[in-house]
Coordinates of N, CA and C in Angstrom, one line a residue:
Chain A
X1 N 105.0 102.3 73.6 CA 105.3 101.9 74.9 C 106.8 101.7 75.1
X2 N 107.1 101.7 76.4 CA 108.7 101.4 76.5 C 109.3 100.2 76.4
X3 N 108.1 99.2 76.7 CA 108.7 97.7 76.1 C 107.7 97.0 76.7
X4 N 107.6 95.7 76.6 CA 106.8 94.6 76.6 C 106.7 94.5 77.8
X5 N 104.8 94.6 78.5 CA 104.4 94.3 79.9 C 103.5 93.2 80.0
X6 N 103.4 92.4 81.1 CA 102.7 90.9 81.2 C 102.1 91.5 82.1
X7 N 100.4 91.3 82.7 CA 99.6 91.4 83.7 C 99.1 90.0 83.9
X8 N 98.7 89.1 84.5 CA 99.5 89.9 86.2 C 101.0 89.6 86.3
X9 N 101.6 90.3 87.1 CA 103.0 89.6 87.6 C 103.1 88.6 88.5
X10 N 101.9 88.3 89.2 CA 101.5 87.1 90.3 C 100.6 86.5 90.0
X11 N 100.5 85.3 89.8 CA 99.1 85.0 90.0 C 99.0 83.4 90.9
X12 N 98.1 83.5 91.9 CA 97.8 82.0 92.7 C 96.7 81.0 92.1
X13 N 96.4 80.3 91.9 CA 95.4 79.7 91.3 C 94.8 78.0 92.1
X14 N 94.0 78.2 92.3 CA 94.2 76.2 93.0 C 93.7 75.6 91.7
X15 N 94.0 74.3 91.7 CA 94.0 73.1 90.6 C 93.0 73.2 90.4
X16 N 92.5 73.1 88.6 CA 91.5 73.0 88.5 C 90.6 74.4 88.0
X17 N 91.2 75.9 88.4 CA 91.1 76.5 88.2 C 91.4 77.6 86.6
X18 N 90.8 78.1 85.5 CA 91.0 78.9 84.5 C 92.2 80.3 84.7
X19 N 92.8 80.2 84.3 CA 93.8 81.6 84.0 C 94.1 82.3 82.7
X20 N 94.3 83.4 83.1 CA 94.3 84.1 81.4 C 95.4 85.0 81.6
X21 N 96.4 85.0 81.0 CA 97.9 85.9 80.9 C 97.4 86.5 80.2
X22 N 98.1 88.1 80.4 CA 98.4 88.3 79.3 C 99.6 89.4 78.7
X23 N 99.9 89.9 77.7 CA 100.7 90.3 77.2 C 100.6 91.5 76.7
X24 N 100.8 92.4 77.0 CA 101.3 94.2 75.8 C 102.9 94.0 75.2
X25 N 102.7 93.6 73.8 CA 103.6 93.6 73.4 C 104.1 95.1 72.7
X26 N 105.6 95.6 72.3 CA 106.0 96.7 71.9 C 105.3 96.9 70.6
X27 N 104.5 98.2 70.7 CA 104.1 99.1 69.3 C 104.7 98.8 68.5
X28 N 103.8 98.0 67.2 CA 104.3 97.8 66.1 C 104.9 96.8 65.6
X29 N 105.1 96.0 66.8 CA 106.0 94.7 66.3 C 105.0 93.6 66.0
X30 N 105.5 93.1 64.9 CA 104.6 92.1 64.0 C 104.5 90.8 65.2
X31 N 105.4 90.5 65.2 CA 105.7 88.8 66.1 C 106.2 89.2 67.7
X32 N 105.2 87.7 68.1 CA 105.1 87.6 69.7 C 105.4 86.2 70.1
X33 N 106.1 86.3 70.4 CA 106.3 84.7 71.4 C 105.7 84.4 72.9
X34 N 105.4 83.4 72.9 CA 105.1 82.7 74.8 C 106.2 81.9 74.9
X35 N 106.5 81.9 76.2 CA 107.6 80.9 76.7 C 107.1 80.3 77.9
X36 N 107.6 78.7 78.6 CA 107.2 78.7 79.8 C 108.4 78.7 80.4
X37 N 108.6 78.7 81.5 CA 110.0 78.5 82.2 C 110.0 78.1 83.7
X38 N 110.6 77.2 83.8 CA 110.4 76.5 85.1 C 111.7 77.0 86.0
X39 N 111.7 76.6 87.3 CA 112.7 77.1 88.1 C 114.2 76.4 87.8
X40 N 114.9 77.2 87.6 CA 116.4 76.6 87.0 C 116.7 76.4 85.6
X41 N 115.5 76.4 85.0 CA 115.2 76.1 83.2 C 115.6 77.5 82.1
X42 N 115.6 77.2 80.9 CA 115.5 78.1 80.2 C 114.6 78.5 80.2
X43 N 113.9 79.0 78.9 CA 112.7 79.4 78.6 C 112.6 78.4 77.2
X44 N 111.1 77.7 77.6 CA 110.9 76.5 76.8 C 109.7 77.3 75.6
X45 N 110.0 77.4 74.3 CA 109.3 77.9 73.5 C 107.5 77.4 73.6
X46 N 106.4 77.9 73.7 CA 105.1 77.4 73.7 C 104.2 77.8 72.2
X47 N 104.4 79.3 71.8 CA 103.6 79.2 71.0 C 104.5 80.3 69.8
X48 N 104.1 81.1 68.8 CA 104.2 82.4 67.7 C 103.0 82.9 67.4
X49 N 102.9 84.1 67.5 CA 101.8 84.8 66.4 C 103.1 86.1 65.2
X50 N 102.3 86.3 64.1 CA 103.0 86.7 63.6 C 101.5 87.9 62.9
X51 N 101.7 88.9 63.6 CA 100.2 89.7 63.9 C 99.8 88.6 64.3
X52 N 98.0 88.7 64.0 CA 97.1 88.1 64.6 C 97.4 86.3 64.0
X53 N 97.8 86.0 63.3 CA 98.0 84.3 62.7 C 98.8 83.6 63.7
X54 N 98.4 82.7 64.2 CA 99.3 81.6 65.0 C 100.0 80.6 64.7
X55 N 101.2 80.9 63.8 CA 102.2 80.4 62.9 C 102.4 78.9 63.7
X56 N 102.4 79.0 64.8 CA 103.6 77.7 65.3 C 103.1 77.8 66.8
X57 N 102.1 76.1 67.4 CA 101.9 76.0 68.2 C 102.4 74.7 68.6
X58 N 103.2 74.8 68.5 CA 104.2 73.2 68.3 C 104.5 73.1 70.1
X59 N 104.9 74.3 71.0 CA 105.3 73.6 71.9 C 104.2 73.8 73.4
X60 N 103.0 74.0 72.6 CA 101.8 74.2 73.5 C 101.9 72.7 74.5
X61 N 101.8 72.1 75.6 CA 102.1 71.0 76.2 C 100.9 70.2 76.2
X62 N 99.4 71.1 76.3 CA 98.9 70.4 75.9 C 97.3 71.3 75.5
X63 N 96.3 70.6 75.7 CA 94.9 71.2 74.7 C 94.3 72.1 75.7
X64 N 95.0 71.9 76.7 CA 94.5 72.7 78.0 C 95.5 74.2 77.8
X65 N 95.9 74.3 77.3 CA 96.7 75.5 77.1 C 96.4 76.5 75.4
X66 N 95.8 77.2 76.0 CA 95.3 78.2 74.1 C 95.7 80.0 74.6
X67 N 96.3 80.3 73.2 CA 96.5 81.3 73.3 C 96.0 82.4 72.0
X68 N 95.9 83.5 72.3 CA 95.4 84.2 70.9 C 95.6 85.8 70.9
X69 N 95.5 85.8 69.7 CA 96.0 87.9 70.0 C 95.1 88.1 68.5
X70 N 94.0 88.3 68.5 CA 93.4 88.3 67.6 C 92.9 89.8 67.0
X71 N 93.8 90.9 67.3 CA 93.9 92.3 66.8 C 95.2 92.5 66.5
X72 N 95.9 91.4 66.4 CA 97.3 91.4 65.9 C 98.4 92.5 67.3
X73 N 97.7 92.8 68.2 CA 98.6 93.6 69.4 C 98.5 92.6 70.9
X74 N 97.4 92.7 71.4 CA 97.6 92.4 72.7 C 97.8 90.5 72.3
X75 N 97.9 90.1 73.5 CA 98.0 88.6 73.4 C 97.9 88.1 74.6
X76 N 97.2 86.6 74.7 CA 96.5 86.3 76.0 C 96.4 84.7 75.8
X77 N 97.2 84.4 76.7 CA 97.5 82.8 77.1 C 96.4 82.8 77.9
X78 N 95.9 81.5 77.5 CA 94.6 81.2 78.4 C 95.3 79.5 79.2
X79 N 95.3 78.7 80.4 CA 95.4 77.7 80.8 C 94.2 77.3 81.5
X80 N 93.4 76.1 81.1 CA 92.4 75.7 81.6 C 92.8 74.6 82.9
X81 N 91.4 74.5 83.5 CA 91.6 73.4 84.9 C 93.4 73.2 84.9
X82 N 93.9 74.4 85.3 CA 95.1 74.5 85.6 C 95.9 73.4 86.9
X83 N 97.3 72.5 86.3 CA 97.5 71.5 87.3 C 98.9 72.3 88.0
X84 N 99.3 71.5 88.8 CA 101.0 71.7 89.6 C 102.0 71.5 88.6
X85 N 101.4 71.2 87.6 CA 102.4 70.8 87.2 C 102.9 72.4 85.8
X86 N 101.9 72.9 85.9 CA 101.7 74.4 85.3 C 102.4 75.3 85.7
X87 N 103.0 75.6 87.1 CA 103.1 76.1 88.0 C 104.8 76.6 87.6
X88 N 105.3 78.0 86.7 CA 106.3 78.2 86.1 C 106.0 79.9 85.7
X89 N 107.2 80.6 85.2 CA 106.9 81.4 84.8 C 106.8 81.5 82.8
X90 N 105.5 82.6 83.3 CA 105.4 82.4 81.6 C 105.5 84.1 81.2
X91 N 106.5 83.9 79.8 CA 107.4 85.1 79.4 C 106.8 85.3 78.0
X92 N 106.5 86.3 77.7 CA 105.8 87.0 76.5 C 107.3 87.7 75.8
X93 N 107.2 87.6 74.9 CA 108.2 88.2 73.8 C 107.9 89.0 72.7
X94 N 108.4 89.9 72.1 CA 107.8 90.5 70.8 C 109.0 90.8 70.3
X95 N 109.0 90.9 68.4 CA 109.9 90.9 67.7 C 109.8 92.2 66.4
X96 N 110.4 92.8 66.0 CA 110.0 92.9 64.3 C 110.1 91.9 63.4
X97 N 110.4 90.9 63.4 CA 110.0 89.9 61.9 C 110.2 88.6 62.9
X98 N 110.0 88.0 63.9 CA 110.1 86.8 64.4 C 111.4 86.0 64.0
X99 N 112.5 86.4 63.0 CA 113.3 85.3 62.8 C 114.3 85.3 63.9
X100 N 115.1 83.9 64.4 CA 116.0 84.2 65.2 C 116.8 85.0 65.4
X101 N 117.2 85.5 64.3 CA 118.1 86.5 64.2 C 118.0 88.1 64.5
X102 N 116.6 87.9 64.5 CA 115.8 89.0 65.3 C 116.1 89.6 66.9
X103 N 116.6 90.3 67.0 CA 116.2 90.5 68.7 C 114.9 90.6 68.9
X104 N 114.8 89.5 70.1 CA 114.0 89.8 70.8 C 113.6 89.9 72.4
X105 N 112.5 90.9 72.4 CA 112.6 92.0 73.5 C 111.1 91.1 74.5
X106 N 111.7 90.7 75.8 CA 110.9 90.3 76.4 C 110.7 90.9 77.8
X107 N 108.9 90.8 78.5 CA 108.8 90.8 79.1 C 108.9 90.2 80.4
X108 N 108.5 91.2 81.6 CA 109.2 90.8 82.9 C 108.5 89.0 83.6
X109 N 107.4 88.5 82.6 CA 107.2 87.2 83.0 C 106.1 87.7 84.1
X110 N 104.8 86.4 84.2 CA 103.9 86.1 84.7 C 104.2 84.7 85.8
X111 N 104.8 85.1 87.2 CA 105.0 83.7 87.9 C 103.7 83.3 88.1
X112 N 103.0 82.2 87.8 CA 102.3 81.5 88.0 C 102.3 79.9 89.2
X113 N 101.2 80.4 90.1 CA 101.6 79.1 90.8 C 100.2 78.6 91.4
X114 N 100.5 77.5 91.0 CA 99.0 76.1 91.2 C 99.3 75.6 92.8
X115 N 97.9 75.7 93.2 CA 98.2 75.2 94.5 C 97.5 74.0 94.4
Chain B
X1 N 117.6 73.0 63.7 CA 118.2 73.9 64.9 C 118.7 73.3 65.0
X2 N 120.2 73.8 65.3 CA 121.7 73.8 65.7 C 121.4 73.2 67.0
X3 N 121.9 72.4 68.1 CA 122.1 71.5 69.3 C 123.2 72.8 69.8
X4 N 122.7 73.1 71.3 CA 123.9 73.8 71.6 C 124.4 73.4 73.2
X5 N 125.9 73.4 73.4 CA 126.2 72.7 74.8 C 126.9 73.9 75.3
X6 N 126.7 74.5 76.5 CA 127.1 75.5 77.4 C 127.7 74.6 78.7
X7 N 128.8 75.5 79.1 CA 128.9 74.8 80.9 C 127.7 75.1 81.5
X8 N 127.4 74.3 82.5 CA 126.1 74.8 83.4 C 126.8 75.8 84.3
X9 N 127.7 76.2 84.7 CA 128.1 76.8 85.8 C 129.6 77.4 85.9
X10 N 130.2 79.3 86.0 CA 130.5 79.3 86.3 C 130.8 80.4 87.6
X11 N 132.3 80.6 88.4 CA 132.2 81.8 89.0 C 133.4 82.3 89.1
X12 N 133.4 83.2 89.2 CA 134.4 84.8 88.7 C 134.7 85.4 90.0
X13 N 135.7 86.3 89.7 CA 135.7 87.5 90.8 C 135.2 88.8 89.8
X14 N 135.1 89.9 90.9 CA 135.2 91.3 89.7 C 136.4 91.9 89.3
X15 N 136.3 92.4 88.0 CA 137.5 92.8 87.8 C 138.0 91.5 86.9
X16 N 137.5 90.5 86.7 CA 138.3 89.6 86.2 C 137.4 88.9 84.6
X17 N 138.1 89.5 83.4 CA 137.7 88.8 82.2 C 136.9 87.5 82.2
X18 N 135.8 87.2 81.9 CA 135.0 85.9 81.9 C 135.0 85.4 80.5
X19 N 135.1 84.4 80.2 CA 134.7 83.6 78.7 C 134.0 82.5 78.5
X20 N 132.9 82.6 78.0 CA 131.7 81.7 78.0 C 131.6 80.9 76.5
X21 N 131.9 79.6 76.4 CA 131.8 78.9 75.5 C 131.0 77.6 75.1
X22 N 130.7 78.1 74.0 CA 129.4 77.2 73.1 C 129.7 76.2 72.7
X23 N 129.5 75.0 72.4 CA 129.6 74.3 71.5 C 128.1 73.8 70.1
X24 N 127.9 74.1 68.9 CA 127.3 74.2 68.4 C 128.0 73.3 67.4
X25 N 128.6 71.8 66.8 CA 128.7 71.3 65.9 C 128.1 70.9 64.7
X26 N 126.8 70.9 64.8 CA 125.7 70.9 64.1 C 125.7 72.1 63.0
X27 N 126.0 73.5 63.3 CA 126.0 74.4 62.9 C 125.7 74.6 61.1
X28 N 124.8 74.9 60.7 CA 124.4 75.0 59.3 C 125.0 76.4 58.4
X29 N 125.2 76.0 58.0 CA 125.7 77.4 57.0 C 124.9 78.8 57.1
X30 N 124.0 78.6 57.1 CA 123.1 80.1 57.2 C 123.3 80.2 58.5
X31 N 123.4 79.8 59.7 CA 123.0 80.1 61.2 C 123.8 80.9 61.5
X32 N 122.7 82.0 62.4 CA 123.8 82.7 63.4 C 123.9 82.5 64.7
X33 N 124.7 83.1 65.2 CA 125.0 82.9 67.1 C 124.7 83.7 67.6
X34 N 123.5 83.9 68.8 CA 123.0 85.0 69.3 C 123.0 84.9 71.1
X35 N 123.2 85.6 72.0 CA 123.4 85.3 73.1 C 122.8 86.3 73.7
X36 N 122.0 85.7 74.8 CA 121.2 86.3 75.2 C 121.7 86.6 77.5
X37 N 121.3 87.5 78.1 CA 121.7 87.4 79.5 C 120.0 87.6 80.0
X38 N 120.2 86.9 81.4 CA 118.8 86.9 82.0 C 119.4 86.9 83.4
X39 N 118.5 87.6 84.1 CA 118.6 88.0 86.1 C 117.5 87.6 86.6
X40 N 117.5 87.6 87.7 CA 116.5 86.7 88.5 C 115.4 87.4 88.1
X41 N 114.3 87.3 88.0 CA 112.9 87.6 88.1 C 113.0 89.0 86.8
X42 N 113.5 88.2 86.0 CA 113.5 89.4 84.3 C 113.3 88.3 83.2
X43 N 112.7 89.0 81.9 CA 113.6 88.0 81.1 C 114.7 88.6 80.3
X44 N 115.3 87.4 79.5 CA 115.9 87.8 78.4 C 116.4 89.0 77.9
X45 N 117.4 89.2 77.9 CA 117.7 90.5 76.8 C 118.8 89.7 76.2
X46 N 118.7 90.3 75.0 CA 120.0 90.5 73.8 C 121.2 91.1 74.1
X47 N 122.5 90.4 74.0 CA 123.6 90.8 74.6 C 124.5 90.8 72.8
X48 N 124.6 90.0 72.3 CA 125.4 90.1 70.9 C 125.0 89.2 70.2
X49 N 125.5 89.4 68.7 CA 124.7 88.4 67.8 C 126.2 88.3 66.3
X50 N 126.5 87.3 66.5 CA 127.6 87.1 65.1 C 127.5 85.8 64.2
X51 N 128.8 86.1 63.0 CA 128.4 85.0 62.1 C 129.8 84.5 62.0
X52 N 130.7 84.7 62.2 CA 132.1 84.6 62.0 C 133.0 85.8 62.4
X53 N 134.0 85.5 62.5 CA 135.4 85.6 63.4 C 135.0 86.6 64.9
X54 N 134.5 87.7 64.9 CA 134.6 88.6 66.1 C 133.8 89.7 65.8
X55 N 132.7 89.8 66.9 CA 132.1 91.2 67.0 C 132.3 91.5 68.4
X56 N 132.3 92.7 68.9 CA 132.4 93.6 69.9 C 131.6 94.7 69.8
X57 N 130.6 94.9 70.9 CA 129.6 96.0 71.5 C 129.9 96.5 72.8
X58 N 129.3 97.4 72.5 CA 129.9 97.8 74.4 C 129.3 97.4 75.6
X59 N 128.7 96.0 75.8 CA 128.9 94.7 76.7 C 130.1 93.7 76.5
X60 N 130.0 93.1 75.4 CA 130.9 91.9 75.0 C 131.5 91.8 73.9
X61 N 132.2 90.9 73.6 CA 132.7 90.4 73.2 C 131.8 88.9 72.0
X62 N 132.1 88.6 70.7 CA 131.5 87.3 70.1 C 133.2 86.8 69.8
X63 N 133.6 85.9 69.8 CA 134.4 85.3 69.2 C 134.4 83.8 68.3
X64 N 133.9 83.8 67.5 CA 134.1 82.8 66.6 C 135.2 82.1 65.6
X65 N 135.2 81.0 65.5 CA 136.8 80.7 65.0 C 136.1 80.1 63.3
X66 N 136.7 79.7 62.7 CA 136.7 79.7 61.2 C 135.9 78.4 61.0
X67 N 135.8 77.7 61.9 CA 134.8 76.3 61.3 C 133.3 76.6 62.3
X68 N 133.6 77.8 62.9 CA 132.2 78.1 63.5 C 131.6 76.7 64.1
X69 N 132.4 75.6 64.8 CA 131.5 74.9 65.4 C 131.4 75.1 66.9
X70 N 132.0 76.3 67.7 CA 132.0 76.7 68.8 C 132.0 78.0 69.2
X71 N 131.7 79.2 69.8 CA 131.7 80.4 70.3 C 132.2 80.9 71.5
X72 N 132.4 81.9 71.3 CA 132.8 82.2 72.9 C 132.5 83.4 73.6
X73 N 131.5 83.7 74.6 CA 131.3 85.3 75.0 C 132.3 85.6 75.4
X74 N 132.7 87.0 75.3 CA 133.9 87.4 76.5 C 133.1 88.4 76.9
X75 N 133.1 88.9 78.4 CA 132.9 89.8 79.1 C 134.1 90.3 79.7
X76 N 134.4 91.5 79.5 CA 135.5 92.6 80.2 C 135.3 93.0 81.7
X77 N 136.1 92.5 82.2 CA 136.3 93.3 84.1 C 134.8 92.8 84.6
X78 N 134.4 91.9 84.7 CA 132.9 92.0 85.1 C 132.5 92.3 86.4
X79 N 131.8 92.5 86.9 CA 131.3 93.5 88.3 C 129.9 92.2 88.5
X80 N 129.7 92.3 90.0 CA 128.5 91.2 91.0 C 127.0 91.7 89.8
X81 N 127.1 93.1 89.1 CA 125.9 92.7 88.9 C 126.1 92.2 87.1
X82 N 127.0 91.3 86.6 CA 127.0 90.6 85.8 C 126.5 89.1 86.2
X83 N 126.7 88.8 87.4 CA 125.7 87.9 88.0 C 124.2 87.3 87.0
X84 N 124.2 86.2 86.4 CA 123.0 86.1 85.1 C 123.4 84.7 85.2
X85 N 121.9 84.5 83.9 CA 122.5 83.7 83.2 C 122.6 83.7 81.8
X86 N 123.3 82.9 81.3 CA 123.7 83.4 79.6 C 123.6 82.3 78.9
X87 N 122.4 82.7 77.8 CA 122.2 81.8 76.8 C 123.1 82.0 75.3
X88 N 123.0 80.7 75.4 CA 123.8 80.8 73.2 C 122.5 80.0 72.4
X89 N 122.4 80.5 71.6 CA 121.6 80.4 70.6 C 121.7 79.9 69.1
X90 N 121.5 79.5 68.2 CA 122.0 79.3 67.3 C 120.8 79.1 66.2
X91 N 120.9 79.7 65.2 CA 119.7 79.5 63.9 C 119.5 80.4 62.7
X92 N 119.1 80.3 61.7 CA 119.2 81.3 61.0 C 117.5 82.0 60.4
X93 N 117.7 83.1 59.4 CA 116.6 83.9 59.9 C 115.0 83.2 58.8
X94 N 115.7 82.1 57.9 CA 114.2 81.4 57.5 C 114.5 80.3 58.2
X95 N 115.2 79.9 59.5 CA 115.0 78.1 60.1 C 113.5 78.7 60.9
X96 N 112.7 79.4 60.5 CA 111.2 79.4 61.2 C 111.0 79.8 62.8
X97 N 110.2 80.0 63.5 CA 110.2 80.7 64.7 C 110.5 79.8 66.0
X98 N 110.4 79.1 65.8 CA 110.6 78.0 67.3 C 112.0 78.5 67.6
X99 N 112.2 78.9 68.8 CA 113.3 79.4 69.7 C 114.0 78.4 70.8
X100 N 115.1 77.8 70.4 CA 115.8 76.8 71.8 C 116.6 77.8 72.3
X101 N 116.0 77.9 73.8 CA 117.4 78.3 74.7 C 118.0 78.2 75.4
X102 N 117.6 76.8 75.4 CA 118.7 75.8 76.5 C 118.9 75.8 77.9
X103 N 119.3 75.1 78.8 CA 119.6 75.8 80.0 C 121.0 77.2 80.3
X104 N 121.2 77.3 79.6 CA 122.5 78.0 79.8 C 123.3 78.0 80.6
X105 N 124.5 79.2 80.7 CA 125.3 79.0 81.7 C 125.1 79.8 83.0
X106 N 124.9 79.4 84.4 CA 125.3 80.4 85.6 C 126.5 81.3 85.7
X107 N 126.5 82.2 85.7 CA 127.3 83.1 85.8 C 127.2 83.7 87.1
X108 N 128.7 82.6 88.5 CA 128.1 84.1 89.8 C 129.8 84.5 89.7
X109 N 129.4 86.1 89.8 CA 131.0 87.2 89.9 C 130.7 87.5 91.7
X110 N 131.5 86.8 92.4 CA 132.2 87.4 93.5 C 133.3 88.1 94.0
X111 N 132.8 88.8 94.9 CA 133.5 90.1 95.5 C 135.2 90.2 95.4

């Protein structure tokens, strides 16, 4: 593929409601990042897979939030009884080896908004 | 991870050399400096990546000085659609996967 796509690129949701992102990361790349990003913000790190293993879920915000790519390719943030306060965009990334030093190549982001 | 401080904000004309500076004191011996540009409704892309004194690609400019506790993008003649924003980065390739990228700097180039 030509680079990393997020479906949906919109999504509305009222409070309370399940969402599922998700991610086509670039052919072949081992490691995938999530990011969330709020209006004006950087992009705040949430989760890693490195293939299918979920190295580092350190900045998941909370238990309401699970993600998985469990064929080591696609990847899919799930957010449960979704609040306002969810309501950001969230950026998929993919790497060859995940280290910082890595480039990495990210998608055009999933705006997500809680009504 | 390296602590990194950016201006939040600046603005340019076109045509006119821009230099964007880091401050990264913290900076660990292995770490590198990676900078990243983002536009409204995109993410991220990779703009240059160094370890000391100066790399140049054909976007920018890295400038690093000898105690590496600060960086500096340079952008040449920049034009409205350099308009972004620009992150600095800082870490090396076993400090593990968690990514800071700060709020970075506004970058608006007018007419």
């Amino acid at each position: 593929g030509a680079g990393v796509s997020q479906s949906p690129r919109y999504k509305v949701a009222k409070r309370g409601q399940d969402v599922a992102l998700r991610c086509d990361p670039i052919s072949g790349h081992v490691s995938l990042f999530w990011y969330q990003q709020a209006l004006g913000q950087g992009p705040e790190f949430l989760t890693y897979f490195q293939n299918e293993a979920q190295l580092d879920k350190s900045g998941l915000p909370s238990d309401r939030f699970f993600a998985e790519r469990p064929e080591g390719s696609v990847s899919t943030l799930k957010i449960q009884r979704t609040q306002q306060e969810d309501s950001a965009v969230y950026l998929c990334a993919s790497s060859t080896t995940g280290a910082i030093t890595d480039t990495q190549y990210f998608g055009p982001g999933t705006r997500l908004t809680v009504l | 991870l390296a602590k990194t401080t950016q201006p939040i904000s600046m603005d340019s004309y076109e045509g006119q050399e821009v230099n964007i500076t880091c401050s990264h004191n913290n900076i660990a011996t292995n770490d590198y400096i990676t900078w990243y540009q983002q536009f409204p409704s995109q993410g991220p892309r990779f703009i240059i990546q160094g370890y000391k004194t100066k790399v140049t690609n054909e976007v920018a400019s890295l400038f690093i000085p000898a105690d590496r506790k600060s960086s500096t993008l340079s952008l040449p003649r920049v034009s409205l659609s350099d308009t972004a924003v620009y992150y600095c980065l800082v870490g090396d390739k076993t400090g593990g996967f968690k990514t800071i990228f700060g709020a970075g700097t506004r970058l608006f180039v007018k007419a």
